[in-house]
XYZ file of C-alpha atoms in Angstrom:
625
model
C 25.108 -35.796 -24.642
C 26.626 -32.285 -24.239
C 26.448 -32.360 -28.086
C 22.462 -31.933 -27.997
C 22.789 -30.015 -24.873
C 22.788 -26.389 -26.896
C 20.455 -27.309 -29.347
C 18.224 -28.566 -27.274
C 18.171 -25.699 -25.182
C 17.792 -23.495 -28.404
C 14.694 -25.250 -29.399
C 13.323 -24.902 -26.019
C 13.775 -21.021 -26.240
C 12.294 -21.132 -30.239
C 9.334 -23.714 -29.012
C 8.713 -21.261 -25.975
C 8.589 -18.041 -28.007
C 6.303 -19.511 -30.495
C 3.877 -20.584 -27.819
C 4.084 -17.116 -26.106
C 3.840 -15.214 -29.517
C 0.770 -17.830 -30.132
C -0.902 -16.583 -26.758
C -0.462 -13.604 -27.662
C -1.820 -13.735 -30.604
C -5.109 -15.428 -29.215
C -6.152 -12.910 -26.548
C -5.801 -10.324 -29.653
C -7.752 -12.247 -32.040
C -10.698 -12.844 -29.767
C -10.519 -9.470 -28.219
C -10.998 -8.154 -32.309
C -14.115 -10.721 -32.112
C -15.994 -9.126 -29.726
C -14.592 -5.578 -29.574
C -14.250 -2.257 -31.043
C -10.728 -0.738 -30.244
C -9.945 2.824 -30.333
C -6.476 3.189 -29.176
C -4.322 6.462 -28.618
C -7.647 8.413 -28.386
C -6.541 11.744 -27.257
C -8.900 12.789 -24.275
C -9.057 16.480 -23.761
C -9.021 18.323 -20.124
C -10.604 21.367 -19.497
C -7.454 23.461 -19.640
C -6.794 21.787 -23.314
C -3.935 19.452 -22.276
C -4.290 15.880 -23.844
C -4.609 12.166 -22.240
C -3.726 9.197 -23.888
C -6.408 6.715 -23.537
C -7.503 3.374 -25.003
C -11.219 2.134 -25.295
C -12.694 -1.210 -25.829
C -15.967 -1.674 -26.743
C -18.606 -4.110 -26.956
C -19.551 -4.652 -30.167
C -23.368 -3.701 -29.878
C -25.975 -1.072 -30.545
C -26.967 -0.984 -27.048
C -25.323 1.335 -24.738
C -22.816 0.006 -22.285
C -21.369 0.902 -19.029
C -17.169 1.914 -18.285
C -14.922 0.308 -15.905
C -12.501 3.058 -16.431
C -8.293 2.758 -14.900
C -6.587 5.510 -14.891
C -2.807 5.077 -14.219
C 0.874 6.079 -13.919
C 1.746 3.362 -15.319
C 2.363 1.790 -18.930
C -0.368 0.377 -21.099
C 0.765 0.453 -23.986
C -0.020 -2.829 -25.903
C 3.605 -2.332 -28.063
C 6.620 -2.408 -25.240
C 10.472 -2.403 -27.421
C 8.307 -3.441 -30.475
C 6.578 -6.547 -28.816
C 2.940 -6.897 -28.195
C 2.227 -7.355 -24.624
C -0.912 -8.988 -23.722
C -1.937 -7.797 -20.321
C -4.349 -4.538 -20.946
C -5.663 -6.896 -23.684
C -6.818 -9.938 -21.429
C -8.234 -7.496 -18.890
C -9.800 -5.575 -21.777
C -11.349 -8.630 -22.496
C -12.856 -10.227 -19.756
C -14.693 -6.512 -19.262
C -15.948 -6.592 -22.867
C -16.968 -10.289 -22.899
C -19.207 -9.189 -20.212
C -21.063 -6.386 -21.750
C -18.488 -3.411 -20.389
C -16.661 -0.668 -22.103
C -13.020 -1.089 -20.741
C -11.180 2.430 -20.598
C -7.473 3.091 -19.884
C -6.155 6.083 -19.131
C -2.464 7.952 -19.039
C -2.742 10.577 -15.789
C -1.130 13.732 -17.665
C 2.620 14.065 -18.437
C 3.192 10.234 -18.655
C 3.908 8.779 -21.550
C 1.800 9.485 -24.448
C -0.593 11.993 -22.616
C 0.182 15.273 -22.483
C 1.220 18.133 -19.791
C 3.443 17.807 -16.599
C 3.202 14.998 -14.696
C 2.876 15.256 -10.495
C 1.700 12.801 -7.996
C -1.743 11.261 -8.074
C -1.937 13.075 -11.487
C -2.854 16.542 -10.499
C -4.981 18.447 -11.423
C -8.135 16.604 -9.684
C -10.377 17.778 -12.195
C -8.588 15.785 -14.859
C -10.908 12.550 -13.276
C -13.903 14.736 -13.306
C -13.478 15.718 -17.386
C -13.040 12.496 -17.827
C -15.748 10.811 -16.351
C -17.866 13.703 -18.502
C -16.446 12.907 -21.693
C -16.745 8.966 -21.238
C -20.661 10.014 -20.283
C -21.142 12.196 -23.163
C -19.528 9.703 -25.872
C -22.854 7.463 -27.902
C -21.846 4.193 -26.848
C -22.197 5.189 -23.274
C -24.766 4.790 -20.803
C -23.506 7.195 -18.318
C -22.562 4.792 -15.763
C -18.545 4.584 -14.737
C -16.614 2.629 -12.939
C -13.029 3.197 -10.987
C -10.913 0.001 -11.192
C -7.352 -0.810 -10.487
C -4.577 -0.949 -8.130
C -1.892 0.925 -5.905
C -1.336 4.212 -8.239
C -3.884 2.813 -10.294
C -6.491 3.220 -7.191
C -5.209 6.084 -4.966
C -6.866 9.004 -7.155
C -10.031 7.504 -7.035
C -11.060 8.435 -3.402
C -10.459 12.335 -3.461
C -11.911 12.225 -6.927
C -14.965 10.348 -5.459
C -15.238 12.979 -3.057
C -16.102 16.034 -6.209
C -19.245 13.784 -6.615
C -19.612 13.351 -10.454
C -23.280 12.124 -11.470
C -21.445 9.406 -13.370
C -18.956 8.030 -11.180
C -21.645 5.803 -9.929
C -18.921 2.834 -7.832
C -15.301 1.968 -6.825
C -13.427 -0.434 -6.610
C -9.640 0.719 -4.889
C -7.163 -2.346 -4.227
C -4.068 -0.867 -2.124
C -5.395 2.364 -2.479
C -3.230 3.555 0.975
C -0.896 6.354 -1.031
C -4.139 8.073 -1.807
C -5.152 8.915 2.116
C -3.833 12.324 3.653
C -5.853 11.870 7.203
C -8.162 9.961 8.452
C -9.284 10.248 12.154
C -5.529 10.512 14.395
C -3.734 9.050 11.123
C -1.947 11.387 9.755
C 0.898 9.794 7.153
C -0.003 12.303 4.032
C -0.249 9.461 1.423
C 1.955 6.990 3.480
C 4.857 9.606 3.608
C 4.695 9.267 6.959
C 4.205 6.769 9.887
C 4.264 8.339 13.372
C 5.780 11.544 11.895
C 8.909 9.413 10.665
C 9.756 9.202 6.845
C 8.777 5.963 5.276
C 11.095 5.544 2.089
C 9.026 3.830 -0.232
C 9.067 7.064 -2.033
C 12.294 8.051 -1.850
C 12.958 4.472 -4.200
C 9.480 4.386 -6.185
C 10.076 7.757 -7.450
C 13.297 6.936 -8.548
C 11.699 3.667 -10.531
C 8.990 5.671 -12.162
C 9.655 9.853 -12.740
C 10.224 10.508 -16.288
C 12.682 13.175 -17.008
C 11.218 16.657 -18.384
C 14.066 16.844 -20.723
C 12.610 13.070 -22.620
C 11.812 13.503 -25.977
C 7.843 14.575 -26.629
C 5.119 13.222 -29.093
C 4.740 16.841 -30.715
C 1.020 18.569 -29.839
C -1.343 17.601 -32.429
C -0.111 14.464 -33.245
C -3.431 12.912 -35.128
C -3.972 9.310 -33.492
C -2.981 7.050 -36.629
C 0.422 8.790 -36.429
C 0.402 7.762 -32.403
C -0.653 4.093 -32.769
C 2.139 3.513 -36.106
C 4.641 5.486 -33.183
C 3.408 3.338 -30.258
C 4.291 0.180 -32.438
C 8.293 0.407 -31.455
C 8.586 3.925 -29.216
C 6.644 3.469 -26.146
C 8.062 6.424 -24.358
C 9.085 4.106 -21.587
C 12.659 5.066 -20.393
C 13.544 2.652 -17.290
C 16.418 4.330 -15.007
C 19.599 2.171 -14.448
C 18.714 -0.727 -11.386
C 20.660 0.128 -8.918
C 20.884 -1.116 -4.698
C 18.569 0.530 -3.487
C 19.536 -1.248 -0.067
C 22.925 0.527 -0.316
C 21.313 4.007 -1.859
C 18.759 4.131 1.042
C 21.419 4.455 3.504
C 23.083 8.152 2.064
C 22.541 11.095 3.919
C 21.270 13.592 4.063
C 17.819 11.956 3.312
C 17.208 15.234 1.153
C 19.752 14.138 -1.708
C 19.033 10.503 -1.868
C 17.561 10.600 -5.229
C 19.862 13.023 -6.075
C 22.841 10.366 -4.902
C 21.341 8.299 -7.539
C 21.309 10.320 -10.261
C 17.716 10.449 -10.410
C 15.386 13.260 -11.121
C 14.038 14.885 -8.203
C 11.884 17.850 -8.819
C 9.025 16.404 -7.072
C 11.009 14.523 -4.509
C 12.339 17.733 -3.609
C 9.083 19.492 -2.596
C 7.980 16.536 -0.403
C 10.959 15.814 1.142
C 11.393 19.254 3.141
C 7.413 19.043 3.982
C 7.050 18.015 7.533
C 3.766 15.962 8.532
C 1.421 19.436 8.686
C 2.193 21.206 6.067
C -0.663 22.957 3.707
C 1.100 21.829 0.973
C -0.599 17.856 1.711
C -3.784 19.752 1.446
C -3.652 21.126 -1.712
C -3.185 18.435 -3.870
C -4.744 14.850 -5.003
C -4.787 13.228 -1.390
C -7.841 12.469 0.341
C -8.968 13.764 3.715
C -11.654 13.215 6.078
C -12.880 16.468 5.578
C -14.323 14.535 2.035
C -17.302 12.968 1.541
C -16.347 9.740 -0.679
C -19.137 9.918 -3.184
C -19.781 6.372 -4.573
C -20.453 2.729 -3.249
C -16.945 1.118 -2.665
C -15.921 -2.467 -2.470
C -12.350 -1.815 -0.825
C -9.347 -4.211 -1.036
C -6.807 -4.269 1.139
C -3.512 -7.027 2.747
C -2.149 -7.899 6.038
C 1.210 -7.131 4.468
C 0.327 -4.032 2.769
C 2.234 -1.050 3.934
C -0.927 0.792 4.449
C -3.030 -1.971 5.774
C -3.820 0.547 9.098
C -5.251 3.637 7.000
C -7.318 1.558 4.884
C -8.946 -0.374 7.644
C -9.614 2.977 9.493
C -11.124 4.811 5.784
C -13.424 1.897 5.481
C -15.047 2.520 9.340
C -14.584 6.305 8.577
C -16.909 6.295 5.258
C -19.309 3.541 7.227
C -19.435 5.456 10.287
C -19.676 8.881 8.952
C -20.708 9.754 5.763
C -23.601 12.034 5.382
C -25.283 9.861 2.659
C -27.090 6.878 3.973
C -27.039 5.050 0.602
C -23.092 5.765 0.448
C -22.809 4.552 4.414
C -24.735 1.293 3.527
C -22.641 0.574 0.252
C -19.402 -0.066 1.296
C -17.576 -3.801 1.039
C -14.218 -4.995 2.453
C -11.953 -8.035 1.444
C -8.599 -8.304 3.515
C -6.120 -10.330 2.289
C -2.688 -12.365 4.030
C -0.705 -11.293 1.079
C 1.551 -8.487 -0.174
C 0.663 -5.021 -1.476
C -1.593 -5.902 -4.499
C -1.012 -9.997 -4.790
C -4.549 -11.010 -3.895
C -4.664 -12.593 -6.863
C -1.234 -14.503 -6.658
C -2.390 -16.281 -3.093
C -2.192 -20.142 -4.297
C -3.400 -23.199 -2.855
C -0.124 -23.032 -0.580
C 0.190 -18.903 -0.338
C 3.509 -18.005 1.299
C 3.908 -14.382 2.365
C 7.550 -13.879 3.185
C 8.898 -17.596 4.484
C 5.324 -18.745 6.583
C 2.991 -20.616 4.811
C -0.789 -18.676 5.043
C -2.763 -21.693 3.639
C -4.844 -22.232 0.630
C -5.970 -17.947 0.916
C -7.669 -17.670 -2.698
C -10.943 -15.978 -3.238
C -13.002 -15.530 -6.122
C -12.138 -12.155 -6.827
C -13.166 -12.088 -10.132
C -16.697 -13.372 -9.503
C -17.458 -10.528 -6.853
C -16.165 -7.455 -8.396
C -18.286 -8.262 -11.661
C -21.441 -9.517 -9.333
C -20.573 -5.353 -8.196
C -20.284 -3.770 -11.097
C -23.623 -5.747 -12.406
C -25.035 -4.166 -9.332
C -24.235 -0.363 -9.881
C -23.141 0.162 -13.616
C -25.675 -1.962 -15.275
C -28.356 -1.674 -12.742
C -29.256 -5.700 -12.522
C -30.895 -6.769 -9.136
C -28.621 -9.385 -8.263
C -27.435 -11.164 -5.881
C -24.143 -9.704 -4.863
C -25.493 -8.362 -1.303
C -27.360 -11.656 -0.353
C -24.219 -13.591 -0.624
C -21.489 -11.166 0.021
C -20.334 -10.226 3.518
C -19.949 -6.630 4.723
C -15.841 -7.935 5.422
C -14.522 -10.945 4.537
C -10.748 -11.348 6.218
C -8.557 -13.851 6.038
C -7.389 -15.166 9.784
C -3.992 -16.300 9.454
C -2.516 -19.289 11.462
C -6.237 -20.697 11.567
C -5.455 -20.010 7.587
C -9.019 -19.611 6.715
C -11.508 -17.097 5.303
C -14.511 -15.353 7.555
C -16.211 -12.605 7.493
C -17.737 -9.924 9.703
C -21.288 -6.994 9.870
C -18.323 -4.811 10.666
C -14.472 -3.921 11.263
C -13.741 -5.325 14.014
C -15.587 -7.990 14.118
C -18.465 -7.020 16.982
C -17.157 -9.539 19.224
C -13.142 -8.891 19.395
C -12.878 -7.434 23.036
C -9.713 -5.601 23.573
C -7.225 -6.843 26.348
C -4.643 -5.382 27.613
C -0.962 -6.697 28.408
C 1.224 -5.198 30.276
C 5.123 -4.675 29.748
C 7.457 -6.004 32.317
C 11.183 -7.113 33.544
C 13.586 -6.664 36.203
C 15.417 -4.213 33.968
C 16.687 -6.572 31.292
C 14.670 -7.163 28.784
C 17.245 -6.680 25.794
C 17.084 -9.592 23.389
C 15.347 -12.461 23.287
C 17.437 -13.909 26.026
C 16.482 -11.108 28.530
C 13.634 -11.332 31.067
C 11.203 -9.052 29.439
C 7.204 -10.455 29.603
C 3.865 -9.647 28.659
C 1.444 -10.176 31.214
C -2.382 -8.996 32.254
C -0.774 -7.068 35.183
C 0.790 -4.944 35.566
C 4.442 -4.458 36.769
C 4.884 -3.284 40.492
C 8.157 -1.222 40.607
C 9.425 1.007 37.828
C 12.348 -1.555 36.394
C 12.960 0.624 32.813
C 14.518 -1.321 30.076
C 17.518 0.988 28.560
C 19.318 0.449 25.697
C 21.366 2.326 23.238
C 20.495 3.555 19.406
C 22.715 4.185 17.193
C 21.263 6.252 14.125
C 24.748 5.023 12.275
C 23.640 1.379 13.504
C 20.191 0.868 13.044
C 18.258 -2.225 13.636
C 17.274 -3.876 10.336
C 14.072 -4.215 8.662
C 13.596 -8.036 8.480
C 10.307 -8.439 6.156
C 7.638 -6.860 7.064
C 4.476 -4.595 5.876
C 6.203 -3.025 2.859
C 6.178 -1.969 -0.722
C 7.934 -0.428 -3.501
C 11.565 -0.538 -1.984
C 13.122 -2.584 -4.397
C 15.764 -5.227 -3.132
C 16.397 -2.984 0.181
C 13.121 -4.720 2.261
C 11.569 -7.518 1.266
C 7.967 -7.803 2.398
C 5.989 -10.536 4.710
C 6.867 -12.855 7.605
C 9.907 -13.497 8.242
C 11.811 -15.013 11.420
C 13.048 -12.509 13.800
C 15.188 -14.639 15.969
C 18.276 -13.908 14.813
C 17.612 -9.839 14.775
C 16.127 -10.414 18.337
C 19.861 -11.244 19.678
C 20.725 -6.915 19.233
C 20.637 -5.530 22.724
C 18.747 -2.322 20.992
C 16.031 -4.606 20.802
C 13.793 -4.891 23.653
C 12.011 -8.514 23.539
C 8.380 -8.967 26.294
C 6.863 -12.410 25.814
C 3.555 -14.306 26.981
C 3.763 -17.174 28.873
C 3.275 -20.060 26.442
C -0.427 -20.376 25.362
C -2.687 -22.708 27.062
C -5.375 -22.346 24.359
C -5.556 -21.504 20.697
C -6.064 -16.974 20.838
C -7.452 -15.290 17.599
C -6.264 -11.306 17.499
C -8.459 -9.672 15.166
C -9.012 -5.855 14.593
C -6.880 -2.928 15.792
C -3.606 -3.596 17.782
C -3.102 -0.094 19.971
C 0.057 -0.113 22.207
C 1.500 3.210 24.959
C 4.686 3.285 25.709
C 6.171 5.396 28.830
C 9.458 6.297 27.382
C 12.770 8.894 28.567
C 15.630 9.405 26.534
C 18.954 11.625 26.907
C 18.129 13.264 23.810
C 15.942 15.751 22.370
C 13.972 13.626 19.765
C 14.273 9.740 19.068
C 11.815 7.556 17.629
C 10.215 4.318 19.190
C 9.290 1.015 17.069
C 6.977 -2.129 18.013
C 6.489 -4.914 16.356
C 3.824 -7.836 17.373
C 4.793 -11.607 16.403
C 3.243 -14.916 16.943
C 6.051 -17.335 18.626
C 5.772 -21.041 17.536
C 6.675 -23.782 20.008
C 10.392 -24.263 18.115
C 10.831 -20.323 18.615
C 10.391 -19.402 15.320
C 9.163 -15.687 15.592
C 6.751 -14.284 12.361
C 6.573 -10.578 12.662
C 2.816 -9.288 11.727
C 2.450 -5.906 11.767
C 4.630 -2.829 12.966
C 4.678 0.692 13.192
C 6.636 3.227 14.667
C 6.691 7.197 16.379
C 9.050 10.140 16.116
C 8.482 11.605 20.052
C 7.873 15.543 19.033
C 4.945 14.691 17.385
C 3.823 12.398 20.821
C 1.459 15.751 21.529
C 0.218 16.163 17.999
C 1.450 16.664 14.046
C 0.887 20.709 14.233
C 3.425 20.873 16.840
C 6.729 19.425 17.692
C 7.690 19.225 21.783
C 11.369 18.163 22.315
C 12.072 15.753 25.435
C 14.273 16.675 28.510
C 16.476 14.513 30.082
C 15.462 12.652 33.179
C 11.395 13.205 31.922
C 9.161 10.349 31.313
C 6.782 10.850 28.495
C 3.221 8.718 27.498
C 3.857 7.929 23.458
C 0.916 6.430 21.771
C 1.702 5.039 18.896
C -0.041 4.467 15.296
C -2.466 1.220 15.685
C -1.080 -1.961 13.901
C -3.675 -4.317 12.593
C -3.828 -7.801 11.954
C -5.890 -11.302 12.065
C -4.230 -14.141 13.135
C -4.526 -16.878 15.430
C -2.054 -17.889 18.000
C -2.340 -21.722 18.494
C -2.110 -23.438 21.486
C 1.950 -23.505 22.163
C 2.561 -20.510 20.703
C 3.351 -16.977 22.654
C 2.640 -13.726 21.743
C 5.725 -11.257 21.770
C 6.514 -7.560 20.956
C 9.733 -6.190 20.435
C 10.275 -2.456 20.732
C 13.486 -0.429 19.798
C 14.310 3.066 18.216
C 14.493 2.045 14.393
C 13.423 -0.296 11.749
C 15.565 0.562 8.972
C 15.101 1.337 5.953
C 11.383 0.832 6.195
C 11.490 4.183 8.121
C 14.269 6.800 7.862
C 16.401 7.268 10.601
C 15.885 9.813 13.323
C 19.563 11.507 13.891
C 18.449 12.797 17.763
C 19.228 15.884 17.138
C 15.655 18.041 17.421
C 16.903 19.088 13.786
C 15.002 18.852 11.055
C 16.585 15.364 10.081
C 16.247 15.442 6.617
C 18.933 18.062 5.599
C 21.186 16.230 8.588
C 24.111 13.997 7.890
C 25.578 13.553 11.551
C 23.500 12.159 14.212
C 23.893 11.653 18.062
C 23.515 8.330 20.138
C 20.744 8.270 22.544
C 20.127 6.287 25.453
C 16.304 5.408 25.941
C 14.050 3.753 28.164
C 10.684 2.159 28.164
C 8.819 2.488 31.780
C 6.442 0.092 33.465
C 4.907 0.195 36.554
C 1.659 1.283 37.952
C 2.223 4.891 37.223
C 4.244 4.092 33.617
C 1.673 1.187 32.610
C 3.487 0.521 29.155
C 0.978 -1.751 27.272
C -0.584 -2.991 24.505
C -3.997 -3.484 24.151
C -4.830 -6.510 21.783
C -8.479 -7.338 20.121
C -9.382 -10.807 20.686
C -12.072 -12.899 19.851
């Protein structure tokens, strides 16, 4: 037998490849069918600079709408001289259906010209766009915005300059793209509670292209780009390193540069703290902004931005000036990961617990939407499409809503409590409906050299240092830096749907420390899925313009960010927080110093309390239905 064993294996690989290469092949040959493809097409900006786009076409005499995607990241159908297939089937599906499908380089990446910056400054560069798509003969005017994470976080502050063409959205994990909305400040999820989140400090790693990489020279006709695009896709990829390990070098201001990675940009954002003008200049959006087109937002349970988006959606419904824009906007909330809506299966596991059957015709709607607004057809996509549909885990089942949160999720509030000792799951710490008599603090000591662990969680983009979702918490819950408060078990089944909002009376010995919560559902065997989290740095307790140190022996009110989830606690199961003073490296370390942190390398250990009684009524205030 081990004779055949390595040519068997060999014809495995060949049959494989020949059945890929086949695919491939396919979508190709029946996107030529139907399509007219212009690739490399060289769109110009108003300040001459060059972006590399591809167009597919319908091939008609009529004139056809865009769903237009303008990205970071590489399109380019020829990756190390092999045709990849995946701009082509989505190219497809648009074009079977009567669309113009545009993609779109943001400047300075890859084949488009200029310097390259977050969110693919200048603005206006979506705004000449959108003019030149409307301009071109095949087009009727009406665009599109599709795609997302980077691919969908531009398309809210250009919304906002109110082209006559940008006539709908559609942003999928579109949370790097807020600045502020209402009390949320986190400046295109920089920030969470004023405290570093360092997604960036590894995505930027992963995806800025060195200035000094070799440059398609300016002028470049578009037959010499498409024969140079064949086997040069201007695609350098930076070595993989452990990010898990990287993440933990300070000072946080040379991480990248510990990696040998390039850091111009990095560098500017690092040193900003959560105020600074500098958020205000660029591609973010604000609430200041009116968004300026119906939306049909997508967001996840275990997105890292799940809170902002939730909060943008009431913000546009609530308070645009427009009444046509306030009526016009859609929500779908998924239990997955930071863009996997459409990876849920029939058995969708997020992390290690099991979410249930949690697909949705995705597909279906967002066409039935652009029908709606880019071609104009009086369909049927309001009639049969709720304002929200969310996904209720642990009843594992789709519903829907008029509005976010649902109109009947009442908020109740649970109290913190103990006799003083409610570090680790084995402590005495509960969660009750009153509150706690005599002021008992929980203390317990952080150590920025010893932080508590992130342990799954609402993440992205951090490579193999967090991995995102539910995870069980038991074994993290037996650190004495973690303070554990637990329901009684459950008598009957509990759905918490909406905005989770939590106060913490707090004291420390130190100038500046940070405090963490986390809410889990607690099955009968004591298995303990985290669901959301968040965290605050205490200077900013009064405000992100300011930044008020703490004195020793003071107690101090801390609200923190609102979490935000839908799940059901069955009957048997308890609800639990645990709080502490890090969740690392989801957020950066706070060194207790009052320094600035970032330039910081030594740290202090601080010994912190959370208060509860009837004048230090720690809580958190849950929305159930």
């Amino acid at each position: 037998m081990k004779l055949y064993r390595i040519p068997f294996v060999l014809f495995l690989i060949f049959s494989l490849q020949i059945f890929y290469g086949q695919e491939a092949s396919d979508i190709f040959k029946k996107l030529d069918e139907i399509a007219i493809v212009e690739q490399k097409v060289m769109m110009p900006m108003r300040d001459g600079v060059r972006l590399a786009t591809d167009i597919y076409r319908p091939k008609m005499n009529e004139k056809v709408p865009v769903i237009f995607s303008r990205t970071p990241y590489n399109f380019n159908t020829w990756v190390d001289g092999e045709r990849r297939t995946r701009t082509a089937e989505q190219a497809y599906e648009a074009v079977k259906r009567g669309y113009a499908y545009v993609v779109q380089n943001e400047r300075g990446r890859f084949f488009s010209e200029g310097e390259w910056d977050i969110l693919g400054l200048p603005l206006t560069d979506g705004y000449d766009a959108f003019s030149w798509m409307a301009d071109q003969s095949w087009s009727n005017g009406k665009i599109g915005t599709y795609g997302c994470s980077s691919t969908a976080e531009w398309q809210m502050a250009v919304s906002a300059l109110d082209h006559p063409s940008h006539a709908a959205m559609v942003p999928q994990g579109f949370g790097a793209g807020i600045g502020t909305v209402g009390n949320i400040q986190e400046q295109g999820n920089w920030y969470r509670g004023g405290v570093e989140q360092l997604l960036f400090f590894s995505w930027l790693y992963g995806v800025e292209h060195d200035k000094f990489k070799p440059r398609i020279p300016e002028g470049a006709t578009q037959e010499d780009l498409i024969r140079i695009s064949r086997f040069y896709d201007l695609a350098p990829k930076n070595p993989v390193i452990d990010m898990e390990e990287a993440l933990k070098h300070l000072p946080l201001q040379d991480i990248v540069k510990n990696m040998n990675g390039k850091r111009e940009i990095f560098d500017r954002m690092v040193v900003r703290k959560p105020n600074d003008p500098a958020w205000y200049e660029g591609g973010l959006y604000h609430d200041t902004m009116e968004i300026g087109a119906p939306s049909f937002w997508f967001a996840s349970w275990y997105d890292v931005s799940i809170t902002p988006n939730l909060a943008l959606f009431n913000h546009v419904r609530n308070n645009s000036k427009d009444a046509e824009i306030r009526e016009n906007q859609y929500l779908v909330i998924a239990p997955t990961l930071h863009c996997a809506f459409t990876r849920a299966t029939e058995n969708t596991i997020v992390g290690q617990r099991s979410v249930g059957d949690a697909r949705l015709n995705y597909e279906e709607q967002i066409y039935g939407w652009w029908d709606l607004w880019l071609k104009g057809e009086k369909n049927d996509f309001k009639a049969k499409t709720p304002r929200v549909q969310y996904y209720t885990m642990g009843a594992n089942e789709w519903k829907s809503a008029d509005e976010w949160p649902p109109a009947d999720s009442k908020m109740v509030t649970y109290y913190l409590n103990s006799n003083g000792d409610a570090n680790t799951v084995n402590g005495n710490g509960t969660l009750t409906r009153k509150r706690a008599s005599n002021d008992n603090p929980d203390a317990f000591i952080y150590d920025p050299m010893d932080p508590v662990s992130s342990l799954g969680g609402n993440v992205c983009c951090t490579g193999n240092a967090v991995e995102g979702g539910a995870f069980d918490q038991q074994k993290l819950e037996e650190r004495s830096d973690i303070l554990v408060y637990t329901t009684d078990v459950l008598k009957e089944g509990t759905e918490v749907t909406g905005f989770i909002e939590s106060t913490l009376y707090v004291s420390s010995d130190a100038k500046d420390t940070d405090f963490t919560i986390k809410l889990i559902d607690v099955y009968p065997d004591g298995t303990a899925y985290n669901l959301d989290e968040t965290i605050q740095r205490v200077r900013y307790r009064e405000g992100y313009d300011k930044e008020v140190f703490m004195e020793e022996g003071k107690v101090y009110k801390v609200d923190l960010t609102p979490m935000s989830t839908s799940n059901y606690f069955k009957k048997g199961h308890r609800i639990r927080i645990e709080i502490s003073s890090s969740n690392f490296p989801r957020f950066a370390r706070n060194l207790n110093t009052g320094g600035n942190n970032y330039d910081e390398s030594e740290g202090v250990i601080a010994k912190n309390k959370v208060h509860h009684s009837k004048k230090y009524p720690s809580q958190i205030r849950l929305p159930i239905r």
